[in-house]
Amino acid sequence: MAESALISTPFTATSTAEDVLRGLDLTGVRAIVTGGSSGIGSETARALTAAGAEVTLAVRNTTAGDAVAEAIGKSTGRVRPRVARLDLADRAAVARFVDAWRGPLHLLINNAGVVTGGLERTREGWELQFATNHLGHFALAVGLHGALTLGASDRHGARIVSVSSTAHMRSGIDFDDLHFERRRYDPQIAYAQSKTANSLFAVEATRLWASEGIVANAVNPGGVATGLQRNFTPQQKRSLDAAEAAGVFTYKTVEQGAATTVVAAVFPAFAHSGGHYLDDGQEAYTVPNDADLAQHPHGVKEWALDPAVAERLWAVSTDLLHSRPE
């Protein structure tokens, strides 16, 4: 599907986060990176810290987070990132994190994610990948809305980066069975649904909050070997190998994987423009929902950017988070 006026940048699949930030001074920028204790999250945090940002690592494992923060401080010569506990699958833990935050927030990087090999549920009965990857980040962003508004006021804008995936092309949102209570559980489809939700969040957050100076964009970091794959079943591993063989993706380094996140976080064209999906440092072109992934490895499906679906998902997510635990 041809598309005009896509936002372009000088960066490519081989660019690193350091390339994107070269020459920029982020002194005074307060940033949160979820999942910042490993993989793409830790490299994103390192690069932002090196550029002068005040970074908080929001992590489940604070011991691992402290080790990463210490290493970042030593390697960059900057003030080491702050570490705070955050379990995105636990509503109470998200609320505690939000309640403890003080002052403005300029940059929220919703990077953390889980992959499961089988059906796992939260105590509410929610499917774990959707609950963690989407609902937890949704609750975090909504809870920090006031802090983002303050950040937008004192720096002429605040940004949210929602880390999605090529996997979004496998599934839209099944509103009739979000948590696989009736359909057969497929962990790949569940993950795909959560990644589509990450993109739709960016669409609706921008619609609701752009007038306050807050915009959100979704990014595909590309294929990076991280701890995210540790729970893959043999079937999931075979699927990943087949996708690589078909040319759907080529493995990147962690430094390259963090680059597109940083583009959405700092590139001027995205300062006041949201609801976009980025791939390899560029705004991706949109493809029909029946498009083949192997033929469009750098596209974004219509269902991941549909404003009506994004609005519905926001309403459903709000209702879920306000529901009582069973």
mmCIF file of C-alpha atoms in Angstrom:
data_model
loop_
_atom_site.group_PDB
_atom_site.id
_atom_site.type_symbol
_atom_site.label_atom_id
_atom_site.label_comp_id
_atom_site.label_asym_id
_atom_site.label_seq_id
_atom_site.Cartn_x
_atom_site.Cartn_y
_atom_site.Cartn_z
ATOM 1 C CA MET A 1 0.000 0.000 0.000
ATOM 2 C CA ALA A 2 1.530 3.289 -1.097
ATOM 3 C CA GLU A 3 1.576 6.048 1.477
ATOM 4 C CA SER A 4 2.646 9.674 1.315
ATOM 5 C CA ALA A 5 4.183 12.072 3.791
ATOM 6 C CA LEU A 6 5.759 9.448 6.015
ATOM 7 C CA ILE A 7 8.261 10.903 8.478
ATOM 8 C CA SER A 8 11.798 10.032 7.461
ATOM 9 C CA THR A 9 15.048 10.285 9.402
ATOM 10 C CA PRO A 10 18.753 9.855 8.600
ATOM 11 C CA PHE A 11 18.852 6.594 10.563
ATOM 12 C CA THR A 12 18.755 3.004 9.311
ATOM 13 C CA ALA A 13 18.686 -0.588 10.546
ATOM 14 C CA THR A 14 22.405 -0.401 11.325
ATOM 15 C CA SER A 15 22.265 2.837 13.312
ATOM 16 C CA THR A 16 22.856 2.592 17.053
ATOM 17 C CA ALA A 17 21.276 4.469 19.920
ATOM 18 C CA GLU A 18 24.558 6.306 20.316
ATOM 19 C CA ASP A 19 24.406 7.388 16.656
ATOM 20 C CA VAL A 20 20.951 8.855 17.193
ATOM 21 C CA LEU A 21 22.008 10.770 20.304
ATOM 22 C CA ARG A 22 25.357 12.011 19.027
ATOM 23 C CA GLY A 23 25.718 15.726 19.753
ATOM 24 C CA LEU A 24 22.506 15.975 21.798
ATOM 25 C CA ASP A 25 22.420 17.258 25.364
ATOM 26 C CA LEU A 26 19.548 15.803 27.402
ATOM 27 C CA THR A 27 20.454 17.539 30.642
ATOM 28 C CA GLY A 28 17.229 18.212 32.549
ATOM 29 C CA VAL A 29 15.267 15.461 30.824
ATOM 30 C CA ARG A 30 13.687 13.034 33.280
ATOM 31 C CA ALA A 31 13.071 9.596 31.772
ATOM 32 C CA ILE A 32 11.620 6.261 32.881
ATOM 33 C CA VAL A 33 12.637 3.065 31.095
ATOM 34 C CA THR A 34 10.594 -0.017 31.993
ATOM 35 C CA GLY A 35 12.471 -3.287 31.753
ATOM 36 C CA GLY A 36 15.725 -1.363 32.016
ATOM 37 C CA SER A 37 17.692 -4.123 33.722
ATOM 38 C CA SER A 38 18.516 -6.075 30.562
ATOM 39 C CA GLY A 39 18.547 -6.141 26.788
ATOM 40 C CA ILE A 40 17.227 -3.224 24.766
ATOM 41 C CA GLY A 41 15.978 -1.491 27.895
ATOM 42 C CA SER A 42 19.384 -1.345 29.544
ATOM 43 C CA GLU A 43 21.018 -0.048 26.360
ATOM 44 C CA THR A 44 18.287 2.578 25.955
ATOM 45 C CA ALA A 45 18.894 3.669 29.545
ATOM 46 C CA ARG A 46 22.664 3.727 29.047
ATOM 47 C CA ALA A 47 22.426 5.853 25.907
ATOM 48 C CA LEU A 48 20.014 8.340 27.478
ATOM 49 C CA THR A 49 22.163 8.605 30.591
ATOM 50 C CA ALA A 50 25.290 9.181 28.498
ATOM 51 C CA ALA A 51 23.493 12.084 26.810
ATOM 52 C CA GLY A 52 22.754 13.666 30.193
ATOM 53 C CA ALA A 53 19.230 12.477 30.965
ATOM 54 C CA GLU A 54 18.139 11.632 34.515
ATOM 55 C CA VAL A 55 16.971 8.038 34.082
ATOM 56 C CA THR A 56 14.906 5.762 36.303
ATOM 57 C CA LEU A 57 15.033 2.025 35.671
ATOM 58 C CA ALA A 58 11.579 0.595 36.423
ATOM 59 C CA VAL A 59 12.228 -3.114 36.963
ATOM 60 C CA ARG A 60 10.863 -6.218 38.675
ATOM 61 C CA ASN A 61 14.293 -7.352 39.833
ATOM 62 C CA THR A 62 15.899 -4.441 41.652
ATOM 63 C CA THR A 63 19.094 -6.399 42.321
ATOM 64 C CA ALA A 64 19.623 -6.768 38.579
ATOM 65 C CA GLY A 65 18.553 -3.166 38.119
ATOM 66 C CA ASP A 66 21.109 -1.921 40.648
ATOM 67 C CA ALA A 67 23.885 -3.838 38.873
ATOM 68 C CA VAL A 68 22.936 -2.309 35.521
ATOM 69 C CA ALA A 69 22.616 1.174 37.025
ATOM 70 C CA GLU A 70 26.067 0.882 38.589
ATOM 71 C CA ALA A 71 27.578 -0.256 35.283
ATOM 72 C CA ILE A 72 25.873 2.595 33.420
ATOM 73 C CA GLY A 73 27.190 5.141 35.902
ATOM 74 C CA LYS A 74 30.729 3.841 35.572
ATOM 75 C CA SER A 75 30.729 3.498 31.790
ATOM 76 C CA THR A 76 29.198 6.906 31.078
ATOM 77 C CA GLY A 77 30.748 8.965 33.863
ATOM 78 C CA ARG A 78 27.277 10.345 34.584
ATOM 79 C CA VAL A 79 25.015 10.108 37.609
ATOM 80 C CA ARG A 80 23.891 6.497 37.798
ATOM 81 C CA PRO A 81 20.231 5.831 37.041
ATOM 82 C CA ARG A 82 17.753 5.520 39.860
ATOM 83 C CA VAL A 83 16.220 2.064 40.332
ATOM 84 C CA ALA A 84 12.586 1.507 41.340
ATOM 85 C CA ARG A 85 10.569 -1.687 41.551
ATOM 86 C CA LEU A 86 7.755 -2.166 39.059
ATOM 87 C CA ASP A 87 5.805 -5.348 38.343
ATOM 88 C CA LEU A 88 3.575 -4.530 35.396
ATOM 89 C CA ALA A 89 1.379 -7.589 35.995
ATOM 90 C CA ASP A 90 0.460 -6.335 39.475
ATOM 91 C CA ARG A 91 -1.972 -3.403 39.621
ATOM 92 C CA ALA A 92 -0.978 -2.580 43.171
ATOM 93 C CA ALA A 93 2.715 -2.482 42.258
ATOM 94 C CA VAL A 94 2.011 -0.102 39.372
ATOM 95 C CA ALA A 95 -0.020 2.110 41.705
ATOM 96 C CA ARG A 96 2.832 2.177 44.254
ATOM 97 C CA PHE A 97 5.312 3.190 41.561
ATOM 98 C CA VAL A 98 3.025 5.984 40.362
ATOM 99 C CA ASP A 99 2.351 7.214 43.900
ATOM 100 C CA ALA A 100 6.083 7.382 44.634
ATOM 101 C CA TRP A 101 6.916 9.467 41.558
ATOM 102 C CA ARG A 102 7.610 13.124 42.262
ATOM 103 C CA GLY A 103 7.910 16.015 39.836
ATOM 104 C CA PRO A 104 7.756 16.202 36.060
ATOM 105 C CA LEU A 105 8.330 13.382 33.603
ATOM 106 C CA HIS A 106 9.517 14.152 30.086
ATOM 107 C CA LEU A 107 10.068 10.721 28.597
ATOM 108 C CA LEU A 108 8.293 7.440 29.329
ATOM 109 C CA ILE A 109 9.801 4.428 27.546
ATOM 110 C CA ASN A 110 7.376 1.510 27.795
ATOM 111 C CA ASN A 111 9.972 -1.106 26.912
ATOM 112 C CA ALA A 112 9.392 -4.089 29.232
ATOM 113 C CA GLY A 113 7.700 -7.199 27.943
ATOM 114 C CA VAL A 114 7.140 -10.874 28.565
ATOM 115 C CA VAL A 115 6.794 -13.915 26.331
ATOM 116 C CA THR A 116 5.223 -17.080 27.705
ATOM 117 C CA GLY A 117 5.454 -20.622 26.409
ATOM 118 C CA GLY A 118 1.984 -21.524 27.684
ATOM 119 C CA LEU A 119 -1.102 -20.004 29.235
ATOM 120 C CA GLU A 120 -0.385 -18.004 32.393
ATOM 121 C CA ARG A 121 -2.793 -15.697 34.162
ATOM 122 C CA THR A 122 -2.669 -12.860 36.665
ATOM 123 C CA ARG A 123 -4.672 -13.074 39.877
ATOM 124 C CA GLU A 124 -7.494 -11.258 38.059
ATOM 125 C CA GLY A 125 -7.551 -14.072 35.504
ATOM 126 C CA TRP A 126 -6.078 -11.912 32.750
ATOM 127 C CA GLU A 127 -3.820 -13.512 30.145
ATOM 128 C CA LEU A 128 -0.304 -12.652 31.299
ATOM 129 C CA GLN A 129 1.207 -11.316 28.067
ATOM 130 C CA PHE A 130 -1.693 -8.911 27.451
ATOM 131 C CA ALA A 131 -1.775 -7.953 31.126
ATOM 132 C CA THR A 132 1.944 -7.194 31.300
ATOM 133 C CA ASN A 133 2.785 -5.876 27.861
ATOM 134 C CA HIS A 134 -0.317 -3.741 27.424
ATOM 135 C CA LEU A 135 -2.444 -3.301 30.550
ATOM 136 C CA GLY A 136 0.489 -2.692 32.899
ATOM 137 C CA HIS A 137 1.983 -0.053 30.633
ATOM 138 C CA PHE A 138 -1.448 1.460 30.066
ATOM 139 C CA ALA A 139 -1.969 1.811 33.832
ATOM 140 C CA LEU A 140 1.515 3.255 34.227
ATOM 141 C CA ALA A 141 1.034 5.903 31.547
ATOM 142 C CA VAL A 142 -2.424 6.898 32.771
ATOM 143 C CA GLY A 143 -1.141 7.063 36.335
ATOM 144 C CA LEU A 144 1.778 9.267 35.273
ATOM 145 C CA HIS A 145 -0.360 11.519 33.076
ATOM 146 C CA GLY A 146 -0.073 14.388 35.540
ATOM 147 C CA ALA A 147 3.718 14.064 35.674
ATOM 148 C CA LEU A 148 3.879 13.990 31.869
ATOM 149 C CA THR A 149 1.733 17.123 31.746
ATOM 150 C CA LEU A 150 4.206 18.857 34.044
ATOM 151 C CA GLY A 151 7.056 17.659 31.851
ATOM 152 C CA ALA A 152 5.331 18.951 28.736
ATOM 153 C CA SER A 153 4.912 22.353 30.360
ATOM 154 C CA ASP A 154 8.521 22.881 31.323
ATOM 155 C CA ARG A 155 10.185 21.454 28.203
ATOM 156 C CA HIS A 156 7.624 22.195 25.471
ATOM 157 C CA GLY A 157 6.467 18.617 25.208
ATOM 158 C CA ALA A 158 6.624 15.121 26.680
ATOM 159 C CA ARG A 159 6.894 11.833 24.828
ATOM 160 C CA ILE A 160 5.874 8.225 25.361
ATOM 161 C CA VAL A 161 7.558 5.444 23.399
ATOM 162 C CA SER A 162 5.615 2.185 23.206
ATOM 163 C CA VAL A 163 7.775 -0.776 22.177
ATOM 164 C CA SER A 164 5.787 -2.981 19.796
ATOM 165 C CA SER A 165 7.018 -5.701 17.418
ATOM 166 C CA THR A 166 6.712 -7.157 13.939
ATOM 167 C CA ALA A 167 4.695 -9.811 15.760
ATOM 168 C CA HIS A 168 1.751 -7.388 15.702
ATOM 169 C CA MET A 169 1.172 -8.500 12.108
ATOM 170 C CA ARG A 170 -0.033 -11.907 13.328
ATOM 171 C CA SER A 171 -3.101 -10.682 15.218
ATOM 172 C CA GLY A 172 -5.452 -7.802 15.805
ATOM 173 C CA ILE A 173 -7.440 -7.382 19.031
ATOM 174 C CA ASP A 174 -10.029 -10.062 19.805
ATOM 175 C CA PHE A 175 -12.445 -8.052 21.939
ATOM 176 C CA ASP A 176 -14.727 -11.079 22.278
ATOM 177 C CA ASP A 177 -12.020 -13.128 23.982
ATOM 178 C CA LEU A 178 -9.125 -10.919 25.063
ATOM 179 C CA HIS A 179 -7.915 -13.383 27.695
ATOM 180 C CA PHE A 180 -8.323 -16.695 25.833
ATOM 181 C CA GLU A 181 -11.173 -17.953 27.970
ATOM 182 C CA ARG A 182 -12.868 -19.693 25.036
ATOM 183 C CA ARG A 183 -10.423 -19.962 22.137
ATOM 184 C CA ARG A 184 -7.463 -22.335 22.091
ATOM 185 C CA TYR A 185 -4.432 -20.692 23.612
ATOM 186 C CA ASP A 186 -1.606 -19.883 21.231
ATOM 187 C CA PRO A 187 1.247 -17.985 22.942
ATOM 188 C CA GLN A 188 2.359 -16.453 19.656
ATOM 189 C CA ILE A 189 -1.094 -15.045 18.944
ATOM 190 C CA ALA A 190 -1.358 -13.807 22.526
ATOM 191 C CA TYR A 191 1.982 -12.019 22.200
ATOM 192 C CA ALA A 192 0.951 -10.594 18.826
ATOM 193 C CA GLN A 193 -2.296 -9.243 20.280
ATOM 194 C CA SER A 194 -0.356 -7.500 23.066
ATOM 195 C CA LYS A 195 2.026 -5.913 20.556
ATOM 196 C CA THR A 196 -0.870 -4.639 18.437
ATOM 197 C CA ALA A 197 -2.264 -3.173 21.655
ATOM 198 C CA ASN A 198 1.043 -1.358 22.257
ATOM 199 C CA SER A 199 0.677 0.394 18.914
ATOM 200 C CA LEU A 200 -2.999 1.220 19.426
ATOM 201 C CA PHE A 201 -2.150 2.741 22.801
ATOM 202 C CA ALA A 202 0.120 5.250 21.043
ATOM 203 C CA VAL A 203 -2.684 6.208 18.660
ATOM 204 C CA GLU A 204 -5.273 6.922 21.350
ATOM 205 C CA ALA A 205 -2.866 8.466 23.877
ATOM 206 C CA THR A 206 -1.867 10.989 21.244
ATOM 207 C CA ARG A 207 -5.481 11.766 20.369
ATOM 208 C CA LEU A 208 -6.345 12.347 24.001
ATOM 209 C CA TRP A 209 -3.207 14.093 25.204
ATOM 210 C CA ALA A 210 -1.583 15.899 22.268
ATOM 211 C CA SER A 211 -3.381 19.125 23.189
ATOM 212 C CA GLU A 212 -1.478 18.972 26.499
ATOM 213 C CA GLY A 213 1.861 18.538 24.726
ATOM 214 C CA ILE A 214 2.081 14.758 25.224
ATOM 215 C CA VAL A 215 2.529 12.465 22.231
ATOM 216 C CA ALA A 216 3.104 8.721 21.951
ATOM 217 C CA ASN A 217 4.663 6.651 19.199
ATOM 218 C CA ALA A 218 5.150 2.904 18.757
ATOM 219 C CA VAL A 219 8.394 1.296 17.623
ATOM 220 C CA ASN A 220 9.568 -2.044 16.327
ATOM 221 C CA PRO A 221 13.127 -2.566 17.603
ATOM 222 C CA GLY A 222 13.755 -5.413 15.168
ATOM 223 C CA GLY A 223 15.189 -8.838 15.855
ATOM 224 C CA VAL A 224 17.465 -8.751 18.881
ATOM 225 C CA ALA A 225 18.523 -11.788 20.896
ATOM 226 C CA THR A 226 17.556 -10.934 24.497
ATOM 227 C CA GLY A 227 16.176 -12.648 27.563
ATOM 228 C CA LEU A 228 12.702 -12.237 26.063
ATOM 229 C CA GLN A 229 13.207 -15.502 24.171
ATOM 230 C CA ARG A 230 14.100 -17.601 27.219
ATOM 231 C CA ASN A 231 10.572 -18.999 27.573
ATOM 232 C CA PHE A 232 10.111 -19.880 23.912
ATOM 233 C CA THR A 233 8.676 -23.313 23.213
ATOM 234 C CA PRO A 234 10.301 -25.448 20.488
ATOM 235 C CA GLN A 235 7.462 -24.381 18.191
ATOM 236 C CA GLN A 236 8.138 -20.706 18.865
ATOM 237 C CA LYS A 237 11.848 -21.211 18.208
ATOM 238 C CA ARG A 238 11.102 -22.975 14.932
ATOM 239 C CA SER A 239 8.781 -20.142 13.926
ATOM 240 C CA LEU A 240 11.479 -17.584 14.712
ATOM 241 C CA ASP A 241 14.050 -19.517 12.702
ATOM 242 C CA ALA A 242 11.642 -19.769 9.764
ATOM 243 C CA ALA A 243 10.964 -16.021 9.877
ATOM 244 C CA GLU A 244 14.679 -15.287 9.842
ATOM 245 C CA ALA A 245 15.192 -17.685 6.918
ATOM 246 C CA ALA A 246 12.342 -15.995 5.019
ATOM 247 C CA GLY A 247 14.027 -12.622 5.417
ATOM 248 C CA VAL A 248 11.398 -11.219 7.762
ATOM 249 C CA PHE A 249 14.215 -9.942 9.960
ATOM 250 C CA THR A 250 17.965 -9.944 10.386
ATOM 251 C CA TYR A 251 19.376 -10.028 13.882
ATOM 252 C CA LYS A 252 20.576 -6.698 15.237
ATOM 253 C CA THR A 253 22.902 -5.897 18.080
ATOM 254 C CA VAL A 254 21.348 -4.559 21.262
ATOM 255 C CA GLU A 255 22.822 -1.145 20.392
ATOM 256 C CA GLN A 256 21.051 -1.228 17.024
ATOM 257 C CA GLY A 257 17.858 -2.536 18.596
ATOM 258 C CA ALA A 258 17.664 0.454 20.926
ATOM 259 C CA ALA A 259 18.124 2.957 18.103
ATOM 260 C CA THR A 260 14.507 3.167 16.909
ATOM 261 C CA THR A 261 13.291 3.664 20.481
ATOM 262 C CA VAL A 262 15.691 6.572 20.829
ATOM 263 C CA VAL A 263 14.612 8.023 17.475
ATOM 264 C CA ALA A 264 11.028 8.203 18.754
ATOM 265 C CA ALA A 265 12.323 9.673 22.018
ATOM 266 C CA VAL A 266 14.482 12.503 20.664
ATOM 267 C CA PHE A 267 14.118 13.088 16.909
ATOM 268 C CA PRO A 268 12.588 16.563 16.349
ATOM 269 C CA ALA A 269 9.929 15.412 13.877
ATOM 270 C CA PHE A 270 8.307 13.277 16.589
ATOM 271 C CA ALA A 271 8.326 15.998 19.259
ATOM 272 C CA HIS A 272 4.720 16.992 18.620
ATOM 273 C CA SER A 273 3.547 14.264 16.233
ATOM 274 C CA GLY A 274 2.280 10.949 17.573
ATOM 275 C CA GLY A 275 0.301 7.870 16.702
ATOM 276 C CA HIS A 276 3.035 6.651 14.359
ATOM 277 C CA TYR A 277 4.720 3.244 14.116
ATOM 278 C CA LEU A 278 8.479 3.287 13.495
ATOM 279 C CA ASP A 279 10.665 0.564 12.029
ATOM 280 C CA ASP A 280 14.434 0.760 11.415
ATOM 281 C CA GLY A 281 14.425 4.420 12.459
ATOM 282 C CA GLN A 282 11.703 5.463 9.983
ATOM 283 C CA GLU A 283 7.944 5.803 10.082
ATOM 284 C CA ALA A 284 6.657 2.533 8.635
ATOM 285 C CA TYR A 285 4.281 2.242 5.707
ATOM 286 C CA THR A 286 0.798 0.825 6.319
ATOM 287 C CA VAL A 287 -0.308 -2.478 4.803
ATOM 288 C CA PRO A 288 -3.736 -4.168 4.635
ATOM 289 C CA ASN A 289 -4.668 -6.563 7.411
ATOM 290 C CA ASP A 290 -4.396 -9.516 5.051
ATOM 291 C CA ALA A 291 -0.856 -8.600 3.929
ATOM 292 C CA ASP A 292 1.812 -11.275 4.185
ATOM 293 C CA LEU A 293 4.467 -10.660 6.840
ATOM 294 C CA ALA A 294 7.274 -12.101 4.712
ATOM 295 C CA GLN A 295 6.485 -9.644 1.907
ATOM 296 C CA HIS A 296 6.137 -6.636 4.210
ATOM 297 C CA PRO A 297 8.597 -7.142 7.091
ATOM 298 C CA HIS A 298 8.880 -3.383 7.669
ATOM 299 C CA GLY A 299 5.206 -2.470 7.391
ATOM 300 C CA VAL A 300 2.493 -1.896 9.959
ATOM 301 C CA LYS A 301 -0.954 -3.399 9.605
ATOM 302 C CA GLU A 302 -4.040 -1.212 9.505
ATOM 303 C CA TRP A 303 -5.427 -2.851 12.640
ATOM 304 C CA ALA A 304 -2.482 -1.517 14.661
ATOM 305 C CA LEU A 305 -3.227 2.117 13.751
ATOM 306 C CA ASP A 306 -7.033 2.107 13.490
ATOM 307 C CA PRO A 307 -8.361 5.092 15.515
ATOM 308 C CA ALA A 308 -11.729 3.482 16.235
ATOM 309 C CA VAL A 309 -10.113 0.275 17.503
ATOM 310 C CA ALA A 310 -7.641 2.322 19.550
ATOM 311 C CA GLU A 311 -10.477 4.244 21.199
ATOM 312 C CA ARG A 312 -12.340 1.023 21.982
ATOM 313 C CA LEU A 313 -9.242 -0.615 23.438
ATOM 314 C CA TRP A 314 -8.636 2.388 25.688
ATOM 315 C CA ALA A 315 -12.195 2.146 27.043
ATOM 316 C CA VAL A 316 -11.961 -1.615 27.581
ATOM 317 C CA SER A 317 -8.567 -1.258 29.269
ATOM 318 C CA THR A 318 -9.917 1.439 31.573
ATOM 319 C CA ASP A 319 -12.841 -0.778 32.560
ATOM 320 C CA LEU A 320 -10.538 -3.726 33.269
ATOM 321 C CA LEU A 321 -8.255 -1.692 35.476
ATOM 322 C CA HIS A 322 -11.196 -0.349 37.451
ATOM 323 C CA SER A 323 -12.702 -3.809 37.947
ATOM 324 C CA ARG A 324 -12.426 -5.596 41.268
ATOM 325 C CA PRO A 325 -10.049 -8.585 41.528
ATOM 326 C CA GLU A 326 -11.972 -11.850 41.722
#
